[in-house]
Amino acid sequence: MKEKVFLIKMKDNEDDNSVCTKLEKAVKEKDFFSFITPKDMVAIKTHFGEQSTKGYVRPLYFKMIGDIIKEKEGIPFLTETSTLYRGKRTNAVEHIEFAYEHGFTYDNTGLPIIMSDGLLGDDEIEVKIPGRLYDSVKIAPLIVKSQAIIMVSHFTGHMLTGFGAALKNMGMGCSSRRGKLIQHSTAKPSIVKKKCTACRECIKWCPANAISLVDDKADIDKQLCIGCGECLAVCRFDAVNYNWSETHINIQRKVVEHAMGVAETKKGKIIYMNFLNRITKDCDCMGQFEKILPDIGVLVSFDPVAVDAASLDLVEEKAGKQFPKMAYDVPSREQINYAGELGFGNPDYELIIF
Ligand code: SF4
Ligand code: SF4
C-alpha cells in the first residue's frame, strides 16, 4: 500500500509568512497532529543552522507548530543534539545561545529549548532495534522519553550521505555523541600530499586531534580519526580524499538503523515535515550558503522513508537531473532503499498536492 505524502507548494523565494500560513491551514484541515493527546511532552526536533548558513527552517514555523500542539493540550519544546565537530554547537549551553542568535528565542517561538542529549552530548539511552548491523542504537534520552515528535527537516545535500532530510535528521540528529561516532566510523579520509599546502586548517578543526604535520604535509592518524568529515569540509586545496565507495553505503545504512531506533520508541506518535526550500549542496552544518535549486514546498507524512523518497524525486524532477549530478557524487538513494528493505518505512508513496 502506498504511503500518503502531502505537498504544500511554494513559489521560489516565497515569503516565509505566506508559506507558514499555508502549512498551518494544511495541518489544521488534515488534523495532522491528531496523535497528540493532553499532557504529551512533544519534542519538536530541528536544526538551528550554523554560522553563515541561511537554509534552516525559520522560527516562525515553530511558533505555529507549538501553538497547535498547545491547542491539543500537549506540552511542546524545541530540541536538538550536540555536534561532533568543534564549533558553537558542541555543548548544550553554547548551542542554545547560538539558536537564540538565529531567532529561536522564547519570544519568537513560545517554546523552550531543551537539548535531548544533555550538557555535553553524552547522555544516551540504548534502544533495541531489529536491524542488520545493530541490535541496539544509542539515542538521545529526551527523544526516547518524550511522548511524541514533530520531525522538522530541511532537505540539503550532504558530503557523506548524498542528501539529508528526515532519515538523516532522525538517525544522526537524534543520536548521542557515541551514536554519531559509530555512524561516522567507516569514513576515514586520507591526504593527497602533493596538494597539501600545510595551511593547518584541518589540524585546527579536527575534533579528534588526529592530524599532524609530517614532513610539512598533513598526516591523519587512522586510529584516532573518527570519520567526521570536518577536514574534508575545511580544506580549501582539495587535499583531503575520501574513499567514497567504501563510506557512503555504510554510513547511510548506519544512519537508517539509528533512525529506526527513534521510530521504534514512537510508534504512531511521529510526523515528518521536510522543507524543500533554500536547498544547498552542503548541509546546514556548513558555514556557507548557495542555493542550487528553486524552492519547491513542504512535504508532510507519517512515514520517514516515503517523505524522503518523495523529497528526492521532487528535487530531481525540478532539477531535471539526478541529485548526485547537482551535489556530491554519492548514490544517495541507498538510505531510502535500505530503510525499505528493513521494512522500517515504505518508499512507495502517493503524492497529494494540498
Ligand atoms: S587543510 Fe588541506 S591544505 Fe591545509 S594542511 Fe589540511 S590537508 Fe593540507
Ligand atoms: S581526520 Fe578528518 S575525518 Fe578524521 S576526525 Fe579529524 S577531521 Fe574528522
Coordinates of C-alpha atoms in Angstrom, one line a residue, residues 5-6 14 27 34 86 117 138 159 165 170 174 180-181 183 196 207 213 235 240 257 297 301 310 315 325-326 332 339:
V5 CA 2.8 12.3 1.3
F6 CA 1.2 15.8 1.3
E14 CA 8.1 32.9 -1.3
V27 CA -2.0 20.9 9.5
S34 CA -4.4 14.2 15.9
R86 CA 34.2 21.7 17.0
D117 CA 21.5 14.6 24.8
K138 CA 22.4 5.0 21.2
M159 CA 29.0 15.1 1.6
A165 CA 16.3 15.0 5.2
M170 CA 16.5 11.2 12.9
C174 CA 18.7 12.2 17.4
K180 CA 27.1 9.8 16.0
L181 CA 30.7 8.4 16.3
Q183 CA 27.8 6.2 12.3
C196 CA 48.6 19.8 0.7
P207 CA 37.8 17.2 16.8
L213 CA 52.2 17.8 10.0
C235 CA 40.4 22.1 3.2
V240 CA 41.6 15.6 1.6
E257 CA 19.4 1.9 11.7
G297 CA 7.4 23.3 -0.9
S301 CA 3.9 12.4 6.0
A310 CA 9.1 12.0 -2.4
V315 CA 14.1 17.7 -6.2
K325 CA 24.9 15.4 -10.5
M326 CA 24.0 18.6 -8.6
S332 CA 22.1 8.8 -2.1
A339 CA 15.1 1.5 5.0

